[in-house]
Short mmCIF file of C-alpha atoms in Angstrom, two decimals:
data_model
loop_
_atom_site.label_atom_id
_atom_site.label_comp_id
_atom_site.label_asym_id
_atom_site.label_seq_id
_atom_site.Cartn_x
_atom_site.Cartn_y
_atom_site.Cartn_z
CA UNK A 22 -0.08 -0.27 -0.39
CA UNK A 23 1.47 3.76 -0.69
CA UNK A 24 1.70 5.94 1.66
CA UNK A 25 -0.37 8.64 0.06
CA UNK A 26 -3.41 6.41 0.22
CA UNK A 27 -3.35 5.85 4.37
CA UNK A 28 -4.93 8.71 6.78
CA UNK A 29 -2.40 9.76 9.20
CA UNK A 30 -5.73 9.88 12.35
CA UNK A 31 -5.08 5.86 11.74
CA UNK A 32 -1.47 5.50 12.55
CA UNK A 33 -2.38 7.42 15.97
CA UNK A 34 -5.28 5.09 16.52
CA UNK A 35 -3.13 2.19 15.56
CA UNK A 36 -0.32 3.54 18.23
CA UNK A 37 -2.61 3.96 20.89
CA UNK A 38 -4.29 1.19 20.46
CA UNK A 39 -0.52 -0.87 20.14
CA UNK A 40 0.10 1.14 23.54
CA UNK A 41 -2.80 1.04 25.73
CA UNK A 42 -3.63 -2.66 24.65
CA UNK A 43 -7.43 -1.79 24.43
CA UNK A 44 -9.54 0.11 21.62
CA UNK A 45 -11.81 1.01 24.51
CA UNK A 46 -9.19 3.08 26.25
CA UNK A 47 -7.04 4.19 23.01
CA UNK A 48 -10.68 5.91 21.68
CA UNK A 49 -10.78 7.56 24.91
CA UNK A 50 -7.24 8.42 24.92
CA UNK A 51 -7.71 10.28 21.41
CA UNK A 52 -11.20 11.56 21.94
CA UNK A 53 -13.12 9.56 19.93
CA UNK A 54 -16.18 7.01 20.53
CA UNK A 55 -15.73 3.92 20.32
CA UNK A 56 -17.79 2.86 17.00
CA UNK A 57 -15.71 5.43 15.89
CA UNK A 58 -12.41 3.65 16.67
CA UNK A 59 -13.53 0.25 15.82
CA UNK A 60 -14.88 1.40 12.22
CA UNK A 61 -11.13 3.32 11.81
CA UNK A 62 -9.42 -0.11 12.64
CA UNK A 63 -11.31 -1.79 10.52
CA UNK A 64 -10.49 0.38 7.80
CA UNK A 65 -6.83 -0.33 8.84
CA UNK A 66 -6.67 -3.34 8.20
CA UNK A 67 -8.29 -3.98 5.22
CA UNK A 68 -5.72 -1.46 3.85
CA UNK A 69 -3.42 -3.69 5.43
CA UNK A 70 -4.53 -6.65 5.07
CA UNK A 71 -3.50 -7.63 8.51
CA UNK A 72 -5.78 -8.07 11.39
CA UNK A 73 -3.09 -6.23 13.54
CA UNK A 74 -5.03 -6.91 16.94
CA UNK A 75 -6.78 -10.24 17.94
CA UNK A 76 -8.41 -10.25 21.40
CA UNK A 77 -6.83 -11.08 24.68
CA UNK A 78 -7.64 -11.21 28.06
CA UNK A 79 -8.72 -7.38 28.92
CA UNK A 80 -8.03 -5.96 25.57
CA UNK A 81 -5.73 -6.78 22.73
CA UNK A 82 -2.35 -7.87 21.86
CA UNK A 83 -0.38 -7.27 18.73
CA UNK A 84 -0.15 -9.93 15.75
CA UNK A 85 3.63 -10.00 14.52
CA UNK A 86 2.51 -7.49 11.36
CA UNK A 87 1.84 -4.95 14.21
CA UNK A 88 4.65 -5.95 16.34
CA UNK A 89 6.93 -4.75 13.15
CA UNK A 90 4.95 -1.45 12.48
CA UNK A 91 4.54 -0.11 15.87
CA UNK A 92 8.09 0.91 15.97
CA UNK A 93 8.38 3.01 12.70
CA UNK A 94 5.25 4.24 13.13
CA UNK A 95 5.98 5.49 16.79
CA UNK A 96 9.37 7.16 15.73
CA UNK A 97 6.72 8.66 12.50
CA UNK A 98 4.94 10.51 15.15
CA UNK A 99 7.49 11.61 17.25
CA UNK A 100 9.22 13.07 14.60
CA UNK A 101 6.18 14.70 13.66
CA UNK A 102 5.10 15.96 16.88
CA UNK A 103 8.47 17.04 17.79
CA UNK A 104 9.32 19.25 14.13
CA UNK A 105 5.30 20.68 15.35
CA UNK A 106 6.30 21.26 19.05
CA UNK A 107 9.19 23.18 17.90
CA UNK A 108 7.10 26.28 16.91
CA UNK A 109 5.00 26.29 20.04
CA UNK A 110 5.31 29.11 23.16
CA UNK A 111 4.58 28.60 26.53
CA UNK A 112 4.18 31.65 29.31
CA UNK A 113 4.15 29.44 32.28
CA UNK A 114 2.69 32.70 34.00
CA UNK A 115 -0.43 32.54 31.87
CA UNK A 116 -0.86 28.62 31.57
CA UNK A 117 -3.97 26.83 32.84
CA UNK A 118 -2.30 23.92 32.35
CA UNK A 119 -3.49 20.52 34.33
CA UNK A 120 -0.16 18.85 35.20
CA UNK A 121 -0.89 15.20 36.11
CA UNK A 122 2.09 13.44 38.21
CA UNK A 123 2.38 9.93 39.50
CA UNK A 124 3.86 9.95 42.91
CA UNK A 125 3.29 7.28 45.51
CA UNK A 126 2.46 8.71 49.11
CA UNK A 127 5.82 9.22 50.25
CA UNK A 128 7.17 10.85 46.87
CA UNK A 129 3.74 13.47 47.74
CA UNK A 130 5.21 14.43 50.90
CA UNK A 131 9.12 14.70 49.79
CA UNK A 132 7.68 16.58 46.54
CA UNK A 133 4.77 18.34 46.04
CA UNK A 134 5.36 21.01 48.84
CA UNK A 135 8.64 22.34 46.80
CA UNK A 136 6.63 21.80 43.97
CA UNK A 137 3.31 23.29 44.80
CA UNK A 138 5.45 26.63 46.19
CA UNK A 139 7.72 26.97 42.83
CA UNK A 140 4.11 26.98 41.17
CA UNK A 141 2.63 29.57 43.10
CA UNK A 142 5.72 31.59 42.21
CA UNK A 143 6.30 31.12 38.83
CA UNK A 144 2.98 29.56 37.75
CA UNK A 145 0.22 30.57 39.62
CA UNK A 146 -2.43 28.91 36.97
CA UNK A 147 -1.24 25.57 36.78
CA UNK A 148 -3.10 22.92 38.82
CA UNK A 149 -1.92 19.93 40.01
CA UNK A 150 -2.92 16.22 40.04
CA UNK A 151 -0.91 13.28 42.07
CA UNK A 152 -2.56 9.60 41.69
CA UNK A 153 -0.38 6.26 42.06
CA UNK A 154 -0.12 4.13 39.45
CA UNK A 155 1.26 -0.10 39.28
CA UNK A 156 4.17 0.38 37.51
CA UNK A 157 3.47 -2.26 34.57
CA UNK A 158 0.88 0.44 33.63
CA UNK A 159 2.93 4.06 33.99
CA UNK A 160 4.96 3.80 30.35
CA UNK A 161 1.03 3.28 28.25
CA UNK A 162 -0.67 6.29 30.90
CA UNK A 163 2.65 8.83 30.15
CA UNK A 164 2.45 7.72 26.43
CA UNK A 165 -0.89 7.97 26.00
CA UNK A 166 -1.76 11.25 28.19
CA UNK A 167 -3.08 10.11 31.05
CA UNK A 168 -0.18 11.16 33.15
CA UNK A 169 2.76 13.72 32.20
CA UNK A 170 4.98 12.63 34.36
CA UNK A 171 6.03 10.21 36.79
CA UNK A 172 8.95 10.46 39.54
CA UNK A 173 9.77 7.90 41.71
CA UNK A 174 12.39 4.64 42.23
CA UNK A 175 10.61 2.59 38.92
CA UNK A 176 13.53 -0.21 38.30
CA UNK A 177 10.83 -1.84 36.07
CA UNK A 178 9.82 1.22 33.97
CA UNK A 179 12.18 0.99 31.02
CA UNK A 180 10.17 2.23 27.98
CA UNK A 181 10.48 5.63 28.56
CA UNK A 182 12.68 8.90 28.74
CA UNK A 183 14.32 9.03 32.37
CA UNK A 184 16.68 11.42 34.15
CA UNK A 185 17.68 10.78 37.60
CA UNK A 186 17.06 12.58 40.55
CA UNK A 187 18.34 11.50 44.18
CA UNK A 188 19.96 9.16 45.08
CA UNK A 189 18.66 7.69 48.67
CA UNK A 190 19.12 5.04 51.01
CA UNK A 191 16.99 3.12 53.47
CA UNK A 192 17.28 3.08 56.93
CA UNK A 193 15.17 2.13 59.81
CA UNK A 194 13.56 4.37 62.11
CA UNK A 195 12.81 4.04 65.77
CA UNK A 196 11.49 5.96 69.35
CA UNK A 197 13.68 8.55 70.34
CA UNK A 198 14.06 6.59 73.36
CA UNK A 199 14.42 2.82 71.78
CA UNK A 200 16.89 0.65 73.79
CA UNK A 201 19.04 -0.19 70.21
CA UNK A 202 20.17 3.67 70.41
CA UNK A 203 22.10 2.36 72.98
CA UNK A 204 23.59 -0.40 71.73
CA UNK A 205 24.37 0.59 68.43
CA UNK A 206 27.63 2.59 67.69
CA UNK A 207 27.89 1.41 64.29
CA UNK A 208 25.46 0.13 61.35
CA UNK A 209 23.15 -2.44 62.84
CA UNK A 210 23.59 -5.42 61.75
CA UNK A 211 20.80 -8.36 60.58
CA UNK A 212 21.22 -9.61 63.69
CA UNK A 213 20.33 -6.96 66.33
CA UNK A 214 17.28 -6.60 63.65
CA UNK A 215 15.90 -9.57 64.33
CA UNK A 216 15.02 -8.71 68.09
CA UNK A 217 13.03 -5.68 66.34
CA UNK A 218 9.45 -5.69 66.03
CA UNK A 219 8.29 -3.79 62.70
CA UNK A 220 5.34 -1.30 61.10
CA UNK A 221 4.98 -2.87 57.51
CA UNK A 222 3.63 0.36 55.06
CA UNK A 223 1.67 -1.97 51.44
CA UNK A 224 2.34 1.64 49.66
CA UNK A 225 5.95 1.13 49.39
CA UNK A 226 6.49 -2.52 48.23
CA UNK A 227 10.43 -1.84 48.36
CA UNK A 228 10.76 -1.89 52.14
CA UNK A 229 7.95 -5.03 52.02
CA UNK A 230 10.50 -7.24 49.49
CA UNK A 231 13.62 -5.41 52.23
CA UNK A 232 11.90 -7.33 54.79
CA UNK A 233 11.08 -10.69 53.30
CA UNK A 234 15.13 -10.35 52.35
CA UNK A 235 16.05 -9.98 55.72
CA UNK A 236 13.79 -12.86 56.56
CA UNK A 237 11.88 -10.26 59.35
CA UNK A 238 8.55 -10.79 57.52
CA UNK A 239 7.53 -12.75 61.20
CA UNK A 240 8.57 -9.89 63.07
CA UNK A 241 6.20 -7.68 61.62
CA UNK A 242 2.93 -6.63 63.72
CA UNK A 243 1.61 -3.71 62.10
CA UNK A 244 0.69 -3.08 58.76
CA UNK A 245 -0.46 0.27 57.47
CA UNK A 246 -1.70 1.06 54.31
CA UNK A 247 0.47 4.40 54.64
CA UNK A 248 3.01 6.63 56.22
CA UNK A 249 0.81 9.13 57.36
CA UNK A 250 0.44 7.87 61.12
CA UNK A 251 4.25 6.16 60.98
CA UNK A 252 5.77 8.73 63.41
CA UNK A 253 2.94 8.86 65.50
CA UNK A 254 2.88 5.03 65.34
CA UNK A 255 7.37 4.49 65.98
CA UNK A 256 7.28 7.59 68.33
CA UNK A 257 4.47 6.15 71.36
CA UNK A 258 5.45 2.22 71.10
CA UNK A 259 9.22 0.18 70.38
CA UNK A 260 7.61 -0.68 67.08
CA UNK A 261 10.50 -0.11 63.90
CA UNK A 262 10.00 0.99 60.03
CA UNK A 263 12.28 0.81 57.09
CA UNK A 264 11.85 3.58 54.86
CA UNK A 265 14.19 6.18 53.06
CA UNK A 266 16.55 8.00 54.86
CA UNK A 267 15.10 11.47 53.04
CA UNK A 268 12.20 11.15 54.43
CA UNK A 269 12.77 9.86 58.17
CA UNK A 270 15.02 12.76 59.02
CA UNK A 271 12.11 15.01 59.09
CA UNK A 272 10.70 12.50 61.61
CA UNK A 273 13.63 13.07 63.72
CA UNK A 274 13.66 17.02 63.73
CA UNK A 275 11.85 16.95 67.31
CA UNK A 276 13.88 14.17 68.70
CA UNK A 277 11.07 11.73 69.31
CA UNK A 278 12.39 9.25 66.86
CA UNK A 279 15.62 8.86 65.72
CA UNK A 280 17.37 6.49 62.82
CA UNK A 281 19.90 3.87 62.58
CA UNK A 282 21.70 2.65 60.35
CA UNK A 283 20.91 -1.30 58.89
CA UNK A 284 23.54 -3.62 56.76
CA UNK A 285 21.08 -4.27 54.05
CA UNK A 286 21.14 -6.69 50.75
CA UNK A 287 20.77 -3.13 48.96
CA UNK A 288 20.01 -0.24 50.72
CA UNK A 289 20.82 2.66 47.86
CA UNK A 290 18.30 3.32 45.23
CA UNK A 291 17.59 6.46 42.52
CA UNK A 292 14.47 8.37 42.40
CA UNK A 293 14.26 9.39 38.93
CA UNK A 294 11.69 11.49 36.59
CA UNK A 295 9.95 9.81 33.62
CA UNK A 296 8.54 11.08 31.19
CA UNK A 297 7.24 10.17 27.16
CA UNK A 298 9.28 10.15 23.99
CA UNK A 299 5.42 10.79 22.72
CA UNK A 300 5.65 14.35 24.40
CA UNK A 301 9.35 15.32 24.65
CA UNK A 302 9.30 18.55 22.15
CA UNK A 303 5.76 19.74 24.23
CA UNK A 304 6.57 23.19 25.22
CA UNK A 305 4.39 22.94 28.31
CA UNK A 306 6.16 19.91 29.49
CA UNK A 307 9.49 20.68 28.41
CA UNK A 308 8.56 23.38 30.99
CA UNK A 309 8.08 21.61 33.73
CA UNK A 310 10.52 18.83 33.36
CA UNK A 311 12.77 21.79 33.62
CA UNK A 312 11.86 22.89 36.86
CA UNK A 313 11.63 18.91 38.18
CA UNK A 314 14.81 18.92 37.68
CA UNK A 315 15.78 22.66 38.65
CA UNK A 316 14.22 21.58 42.13
CA UNK A 317 14.78 18.46 42.63
CA UNK A 318 18.24 17.19 40.73
CA UNK A 319 20.94 16.53 43.12
CA UNK A 320 24.46 18.04 41.96
CA UNK A 321 25.62 14.54 41.58
CA UNK A 322 23.54 13.48 39.73
CA UNK A 323 23.61 17.19 37.39
CA UNK A 324 27.58 16.31 37.26
CA UNK A 325 27.10 12.32 36.08
CA UNK A 326 24.77 13.58 33.57
#
């Protein structure tokens, strides 16, 4: 088939269905009705003489020809969007952009206060919505425009553009009078940790994994849905919690809680900013991306890039 016979909108539809693996969600992302999306997909199937997508659990799966076609289509659409985006202008002071971020509850506590303060100074009309998505859905949500950026320790999110913002490490938080503090002259080893009882947080799967790695899951006495109540719980009990050092430091400011450095299999981790290649040249996203890097990128990460 010749390219002059092809409607560009059909390629956009193909790309959305391929990324989202669901015709209904693709239609929603493109502001199309379900019948219009189905009819467009049928036209493309007839022109390419291939079914392109087959029914699968929860949506559709691409045929081998669709797999081969997807890379070329995404590259072509990205190049076109970038070329058109070069002519866009963005005025942050006048913008009414609705910014959509993926953040965990602990990420909200760490990143939203300085971000909202900066937006209040530079772009007061921008509104921010924070959501949490399963990690396997983040790349598709970024590509589909449901998210603008994702911030966090997201090692399984690979099909995105990304830049490291900061490095952190996991520590153990205890109350300020905990007997462990008198015993610990240096890093706390696994044997000392075995004597503790822990709070676990469901919303931060990495801390659960660390407890499991150390064989401490039987020492969990309380499981919370998020980090909100942690400081009050640790302050008033002998329970300990594993959490990022950057957040734990805030809990120690009044002396009611203290942190100890544990010996962990992989204590360090990197928090990164993720975005979609498709929107990299968008003027508004470019401005927000530069703001996020200016606010949160540590000097060592700047030097490494």
